[in-house]
mmCIF file of C-alpha atoms in Angstrom:
data_model
loop_
_atom_site.group_PDB
_atom_site.id
_atom_site.type_symbol
_atom_site.label_atom_id
_atom_site.label_comp_id
_atom_site.label_asym_id
_atom_site.label_seq_id
_atom_site.Cartn_x
_atom_site.Cartn_y
_atom_site.Cartn_z
ATOM 1 C CA MET A 3 27.618 -18.328 -7.814
ATOM 2 C CA GLN A 4 27.050 -21.832 -8.935
ATOM 3 C CA LYS A 5 25.927 -22.632 -12.954
ATOM 4 C CA GLN A 6 22.902 -23.699 -11.642
ATOM 5 C CA ASP A 7 22.159 -20.437 -9.744
ATOM 6 C CA LYS A 8 23.109 -18.595 -12.983
ATOM 7 C CA ILE A 9 20.904 -20.118 -15.258
ATOM 8 C CA ILE A 10 17.741 -19.603 -12.115
ATOM 9 C CA GLU A 11 19.196 -15.935 -12.329
ATOM 10 C CA MET A 12 19.010 -16.023 -16.230
ATOM 11 C CA PHE A 13 15.220 -16.909 -16.362
ATOM 12 C CA ASN A 14 14.074 -14.828 -13.660
ATOM 13 C CA GLN A 15 15.307 -11.817 -15.653
ATOM 14 C CA ILE A 16 13.929 -12.906 -18.956
ATOM 15 C CA ALA A 17 10.451 -13.999 -17.278
ATOM 16 C CA PRO A 18 8.526 -10.872 -18.260
ATOM 17 C CA THR A 19 9.433 -11.853 -21.937
ATOM 18 C CA TYR A 20 9.539 -15.814 -22.264
ATOM 19 C CA ASP A 21 6.222 -16.482 -23.781
ATOM 20 C CA LYS A 22 6.434 -13.689 -26.322
ATOM 21 C CA SER A 23 10.317 -14.749 -27.008
ATOM 22 C CA ASN A 24 8.967 -18.372 -27.340
ATOM 23 C CA ARG A 25 6.258 -17.993 -30.068
ATOM 24 C CA ILE A 26 8.689 -15.560 -31.862
ATOM 25 C CA LEU A 27 11.580 -17.687 -31.945
ATOM 26 C CA SER A 28 10.191 -20.611 -32.693
ATOM 27 C CA PHE A 29 7.508 -19.452 -35.256
ATOM 28 C CA GLY A 30 4.567 -20.819 -32.747
ATOM 29 C CA MET A 31 5.953 -24.460 -33.697
ATOM 30 C CA ASP A 32 6.629 -24.877 -29.798
ATOM 31 C CA ILE A 33 2.705 -24.950 -28.931
ATOM 32 C CA SER A 34 2.461 -27.785 -31.601
ATOM 33 C CA TRP A 35 5.259 -29.645 -30.435
ATOM 34 C CA ARG A 36 3.789 -29.441 -26.987
ATOM 35 C CA LYS A 37 0.308 -30.396 -27.642
ATOM 36 C CA LYS A 38 0.929 -33.380 -30.280
ATOM 37 C CA ALA A 39 3.200 -34.929 -26.923
ATOM 38 C CA CYS A 40 0.182 -34.550 -24.234
ATOM 39 C CA GLU A 41 -2.249 -36.026 -26.709
ATOM 40 C CA LYS A 42 0.164 -38.722 -27.597
ATOM 41 C CA VAL A 43 0.315 -39.604 -23.456
ATOM 42 C CA LEU A 44 -3.126 -39.009 -22.997
ATOM 43 C CA LYS A 45 -4.019 -42.115 -25.566
ATOM 44 C CA LEU A 46 -1.020 -44.353 -23.951
ATOM 45 C CA TYR A 47 -1.925 -43.918 -20.398
ATOM 46 C CA SER A 48 -5.289 -45.938 -19.514
ATOM 47 C CA LYS A 49 -6.282 -43.919 -16.493
ATOM 48 C CA GLN A 50 -9.029 -41.541 -16.307
ATOM 49 C CA ASP A 51 -8.280 -39.355 -13.194
ATOM 50 C CA LEU A 52 -5.142 -37.949 -13.915
ATOM 51 C CA ASN A 53 -2.696 -36.167 -11.274
ATOM 52 C CA ILE A 54 0.124 -34.135 -13.059
ATOM 53 C CA ILE A 55 2.994 -32.640 -12.059
ATOM 54 C CA ASP A 56 5.001 -30.191 -14.744
ATOM 55 C CA VAL A 57 8.626 -29.555 -13.094
ATOM 56 C CA ALA A 58 10.447 -26.242 -15.231
ATOM 57 C CA CYS A 59 7.074 -25.135 -15.889
ATOM 58 C CA GLY A 60 8.555 -21.546 -16.250
ATOM 59 C CA THR A 61 5.079 -19.510 -17.421
ATOM 60 C CA GLY A 62 2.723 -22.493 -17.301
ATOM 61 C CA ASP A 63 2.610 -23.253 -21.015
ATOM 62 C CA MET A 64 2.766 -27.006 -20.733
ATOM 63 C CA ILE A 65 -0.254 -26.453 -17.747
ATOM 64 C CA GLU A 66 -2.655 -24.766 -19.773
ATOM 65 C CA ILE A 67 -2.195 -27.630 -22.919
ATOM 66 C CA TRP A 68 -2.434 -30.627 -20.296
ATOM 67 C CA GLN A 69 -5.687 -29.063 -19.519
ATOM 68 C CA LYS A 70 -6.676 -28.408 -22.828
ATOM 69 C CA SER A 71 -5.898 -32.089 -24.058
ATOM 70 C CA ALA A 72 -7.416 -33.722 -20.825
ATOM 71 C CA LEU A 73 -10.674 -31.790 -21.796
ATOM 72 C CA ASN A 74 -10.122 -32.855 -25.668
ATOM 73 C CA SER A 75 -9.522 -36.660 -24.874
ATOM 74 C CA GLY A 76 -12.336 -37.053 -21.915
ATOM 75 C CA LYS A 77 -9.630 -37.163 -19.344
ATOM 76 C CA ASN A 78 -9.939 -35.545 -15.387
ATOM 77 C CA ILE A 79 -7.465 -34.006 -14.158
ATOM 78 C CA VAL A 80 -7.290 -34.374 -10.493
ATOM 79 C CA SER A 81 -4.927 -32.218 -9.818
ATOM 80 C CA ILE A 82 -2.099 -30.686 -11.618
ATOM 81 C CA LYS A 83 0.958 -28.845 -9.899
ATOM 82 C CA GLY A 84 3.529 -26.756 -11.312
ATOM 83 C CA ILE A 85 7.381 -26.683 -10.280
ATOM 84 C CA ASP A 86 10.218 -24.358 -11.336
ATOM 85 C CA PRO A 87 13.453 -22.765 -9.694
ATOM 86 C CA SER A 88 12.441 -19.625 -11.051
ATOM 87 C CA LYS A 89 10.994 -17.347 -8.800
ATOM 88 C CA GLY A 90 10.251 -14.741 -11.866
ATOM 89 C CA MET A 91 8.873 -17.630 -13.918
ATOM 90 C CA LEU A 92 6.686 -18.836 -11.151
ATOM 91 C CA GLU A 93 5.194 -15.037 -10.686
ATOM 92 C CA VAL A 94 3.789 -15.129 -14.110
ATOM 93 C CA ALA A 95 2.513 -18.794 -13.850
ATOM 94 C CA LYS A 96 0.401 -17.355 -10.767
ATOM 95 C CA GLN A 97 -1.580 -14.491 -12.665
ATOM 96 C CA ARG A 98 -2.215 -16.792 -15.555
ATOM 97 C CA PHE A 99 -3.551 -19.410 -13.627
ATOM 98 C CA GLU A 100 -5.602 -18.631 -10.098
ATOM 99 C CA GLY A 101 -6.028 -21.617 -7.649
ATOM 100 C CA LEU A 102 -3.060 -23.826 -9.034
ATOM 101 C CA GLU A 103 -0.495 -24.522 -6.891
ATOM 102 C CA PHE A 104 2.932 -23.832 -8.003
ATOM 103 C CA ILE A 105 5.904 -24.646 -6.302
ATOM 104 C CA GLU A 106 9.267 -22.810 -6.073
ATOM 105 C CA ALA A 107 12.103 -26.287 -6.363
ATOM 106 C CA LYS A 108 14.649 -27.732 -8.285
ATOM 107 C CA ALA A 109 14.236 -30.627 -10.251
ATOM 108 C CA GLN A 110 17.029 -32.782 -8.221
ATOM 109 C CA ASN A 111 15.058 -32.119 -5.238
ATOM 110 C CA LEU A 112 11.134 -32.323 -5.452
ATOM 111 C CA PRO A 113 8.751 -31.741 -2.423
ATOM 112 C CA LEU A 114 6.774 -34.336 -3.342
ATOM 113 C CA GLU A 115 5.461 -37.504 -1.532
ATOM 114 C CA ASN A 116 6.691 -41.016 -3.004
ATOM 115 C CA GLU A 117 4.399 -42.312 -6.078
ATOM 116 C CA SER A 118 2.269 -39.258 -5.671
ATOM 117 C CA ALA A 119 1.757 -38.699 -9.941
ATOM 118 C CA ASP A 120 0.673 -40.579 -12.262
ATOM 119 C CA ILE A 121 2.152 -38.124 -15.112
ATOM 120 C CA MET A 122 5.015 -35.964 -15.037
ATOM 121 C CA SER A 123 6.305 -33.504 -17.898
ATOM 122 C CA ILE A 124 9.293 -31.422 -18.341
ATOM 123 C CA SER A 125 9.643 -29.610 -21.474
ATOM 124 C CA TYR A 126 12.940 -27.710 -22.795
ATOM 125 C CA GLY A 127 14.226 -27.631 -19.267
ATOM 126 C CA ILE A 128 16.172 -31.047 -18.555
ATOM 127 C CA ARG A 129 19.498 -29.816 -20.034
ATOM 128 C CA ASN A 130 19.309 -26.760 -17.681
ATOM 129 C CA VAL A 131 19.251 -29.129 -14.749
ATOM 130 C CA MET A 132 22.910 -29.742 -13.645
ATOM 131 C CA GLU A 133 22.307 -32.489 -11.522
ATOM 132 C CA ARG A 134 20.497 -34.089 -14.142
ATOM 133 C CA LYS A 135 20.804 -37.840 -13.114
ATOM 134 C CA GLU A 136 19.309 -36.936 -9.443
ATOM 135 C CA ALA A 137 16.588 -35.428 -10.968
ATOM 136 C CA LEU A 138 15.588 -38.499 -13.153
ATOM 137 C CA ASN A 139 16.204 -40.413 -9.971
ATOM 138 C CA GLU A 140 13.459 -38.180 -8.095
ATOM 139 C CA PHE A 141 10.926 -37.947 -11.275
ATOM 140 C CA ALA A 142 11.205 -42.024 -10.901
ATOM 141 C CA ARG A 143 10.548 -41.846 -6.941
ATOM 142 C CA VAL A 144 7.444 -39.449 -7.337
ATOM 143 C CA LEU A 145 5.676 -41.384 -10.421
ATOM 144 C CA LYS A 146 3.497 -43.784 -9.539
ATOM 145 C CA LYS A 147 4.221 -47.748 -10.840
ATOM 146 C CA ASP A 148 3.222 -47.518 -14.539
ATOM 147 C CA GLY A 149 3.114 -43.580 -14.319
ATOM 148 C CA ILE A 150 4.340 -41.951 -17.710
ATOM 149 C CA PHE A 151 7.168 -39.732 -18.130
ATOM 150 C CA LEU A 152 7.230 -36.732 -20.611
ATOM 151 C CA VAL A 153 10.300 -34.812 -21.693
ATOM 152 C CA LEU A 154 10.717 -32.712 -24.549
ATOM 153 C CA GLU A 155 13.679 -31.300 -24.954
ATOM 154 C CA PHE A 156 16.474 -29.849 -27.585
ATOM 155 C CA THR A 157 18.853 -32.456 -28.107
ATOM 156 C CA LYS A 158 22.575 -32.323 -29.649
ATOM 157 C CA ARG A 159 22.038 -32.831 -33.297
ATOM 158 C CA LYS A 160 24.393 -34.683 -35.685
ATOM 159 C CA LYS A 161 26.093 -32.134 -38.162
ATOM 160 C CA GLY A 162 25.875 -32.144 -42.006
ATOM 161 C CA GLY A 163 22.856 -32.078 -44.640
ATOM 162 C CA PHE A 164 21.195 -28.754 -45.650
ATOM 163 C CA ILE A 165 18.402 -29.056 -42.720
ATOM 164 C CA ALA A 166 21.066 -29.193 -39.949
ATOM 165 C CA THR A 167 23.360 -26.527 -41.498
ATOM 166 C CA CYS A 168 20.561 -24.456 -41.719
ATOM 167 C CA ARG A 169 18.792 -24.919 -38.141
ATOM 168 C CA ASP A 170 22.674 -24.419 -36.710
ATOM 169 C CA PHE A 171 22.737 -20.986 -38.228
ATOM 170 C CA TYR A 172 19.620 -19.739 -36.873
ATOM 171 C CA LEU A 173 20.467 -20.841 -33.359
ATOM 172 C CA LYS A 174 23.779 -19.488 -33.333
ATOM 173 C CA ASN A 175 23.635 -16.619 -35.582
ATOM 174 C CA ILE A 176 19.696 -15.287 -35.567
ATOM 175 C CA LEU A 177 18.193 -16.592 -32.592
ATOM 176 C CA PRO A 178 20.505 -14.749 -29.877
ATOM 177 C CA SER A 179 20.488 -11.195 -31.913
ATOM 178 C CA LEU A 180 16.375 -12.052 -31.832
ATOM 179 C CA GLY A 181 16.284 -12.956 -28.483
ATOM 180 C CA GLY A 182 17.812 -10.072 -27.192
ATOM 181 C CA MET A 183 16.608 -7.367 -28.981
ATOM 182 C CA ILE A 184 12.934 -8.910 -27.565
ATOM 183 C CA SER A 185 14.245 -9.544 -23.927
ATOM 184 C CA LYS A 186 16.625 -7.169 -23.732
ATOM 185 C CA ASN A 187 19.095 -10.040 -22.427
ATOM 186 C CA LYS A 188 21.512 -11.175 -25.351
ATOM 187 C CA ASP A 189 23.557 -13.557 -22.977
ATOM 188 C CA ALA A 190 20.259 -15.506 -22.113
ATOM 189 C CA TYR A 191 19.421 -16.240 -25.800
ATOM 190 C CA LYS A 192 23.291 -17.345 -26.456
ATOM 191 C CA TYR A 193 22.926 -19.760 -23.946
ATOM 192 C CA LEU A 194 20.310 -21.538 -25.664
ATOM 193 C CA PRO A 195 22.369 -22.970 -28.541
ATOM 194 C CA ASP A 196 25.289 -23.233 -25.754
ATOM 195 C CA SER A 197 23.452 -25.440 -24.055
ATOM 196 C CA ILE A 198 22.132 -27.569 -27.138
ATOM 197 C CA GLU A 199 25.499 -28.414 -28.021
ATOM 198 C CA ASP A 200 26.347 -29.310 -24.612
ATOM 199 C CA PHE A 201 23.622 -31.768 -23.834
ATOM 200 C CA LEU A 202 23.159 -35.217 -24.673
ATOM 201 C CA SER A 203 22.558 -36.854 -28.052
ATOM 202 C CA GLU A 204 19.040 -38.568 -28.489
ATOM 203 C CA GLU A 205 20.888 -42.126 -27.663
ATOM 204 C CA GLU A 206 22.489 -41.076 -24.682
ATOM 205 C CA PHE A 207 19.410 -39.176 -23.045
ATOM 206 C CA ILE A 208 17.346 -42.516 -23.509
ATOM 207 C CA GLU A 209 20.286 -44.811 -22.051
ATOM 208 C CA GLU A 210 20.376 -42.131 -19.251
ATOM 209 C CA LEU A 211 16.140 -42.510 -18.645
ATOM 210 C CA GLU A 212 16.840 -46.756 -18.709
ATOM 211 C CA ASN A 213 19.298 -46.012 -16.171
ATOM 212 C CA ALA A 214 16.796 -44.388 -13.924
ATOM 213 C CA GLY A 215 14.336 -47.141 -13.894
ATOM 214 C CA PHE A 216 12.376 -46.027 -16.951
ATOM 215 C CA LYS A 217 11.263 -47.850 -20.028
ATOM 216 C CA MET A 218 11.229 -45.860 -23.313
ATOM 217 C CA LEU A 219 7.327 -46.453 -25.051
ATOM 218 C CA GLU A 220 7.865 -43.565 -27.446
ATOM 219 C CA PHE A 221 10.039 -41.264 -29.307
ATOM 220 C CA GLN A 222 9.866 -38.895 -32.090
ATOM 221 C CA ASN A 223 11.303 -35.959 -33.213
ATOM 222 C CA PHE A 224 9.237 -32.925 -34.386
ATOM 223 C CA SER A 225 9.871 -30.111 -37.777
ATOM 224 C CA PHE A 226 13.184 -31.990 -39.050
ATOM 225 C CA GLY A 227 14.817 -32.724 -35.583
ATOM 226 C CA VAL A 228 14.650 -29.410 -33.894
ATOM 227 C CA SER A 229 12.517 -30.723 -31.241
ATOM 228 C CA SER A 230 12.958 -34.360 -29.732
ATOM 229 C CA MET A 231 9.948 -36.356 -27.260
ATOM 230 C CA PHE A 232 10.427 -38.902 -25.224
ATOM 231 C CA ILE A 233 7.702 -40.752 -23.512
ATOM 232 C CA ALA A 234 8.963 -43.297 -21.192
ATOM 233 C CA LYS A 235 7.132 -45.437 -18.043
ATOM 234 C CA LYS A 236 8.460 -46.334 -14.700
ATOM 235 C CA VAL A 237 8.688 -49.879 -14.274
#
């Protein structure tokens, strides 16, 4: 089994406890990170009627926040679709959201028309995509000109300093055990810190975005650099 397929199967296994684990392991902060990011994008994008695609949607956390943020900002979501390669995650998402369209597909091969989305997002999923450059090219293909691409991710952090030391200790020593107790799958939560360590730095990822045809609009760190937000425009 290829590495990408192993990752998808891992998410299938932890899907039933995924939301609970996220809330506990992030101390609920992941919701505030997502909310701040969605609100920022909606302020930056001038169009009133929106077609939104959320890639690596998981159980639908980001979709729910897009809906609430659009309502609060007076924007109208014409359509919103969730895409994920994990059948298990999508089964949970479909139970949460009746009537929404969820598509089982990989980020590097999206079954979507050219220039069909105003906004695309991927939260804490791009580091799980093995063919990342191909996926970024797909996002650029599907987005309309001047459309907005939002990425939330755990990027590789610089070593040293008290906060970085505490963060790394939590990720490597506490999170796998706690996540394993909740999900009964310790290997899945050992994968998280390993995948962050194997991912890019902020600067390296911004370079990849620009090479794929995006112009950076805004970058921000949340919670002392634990989470990174990238907002880019298709040019």
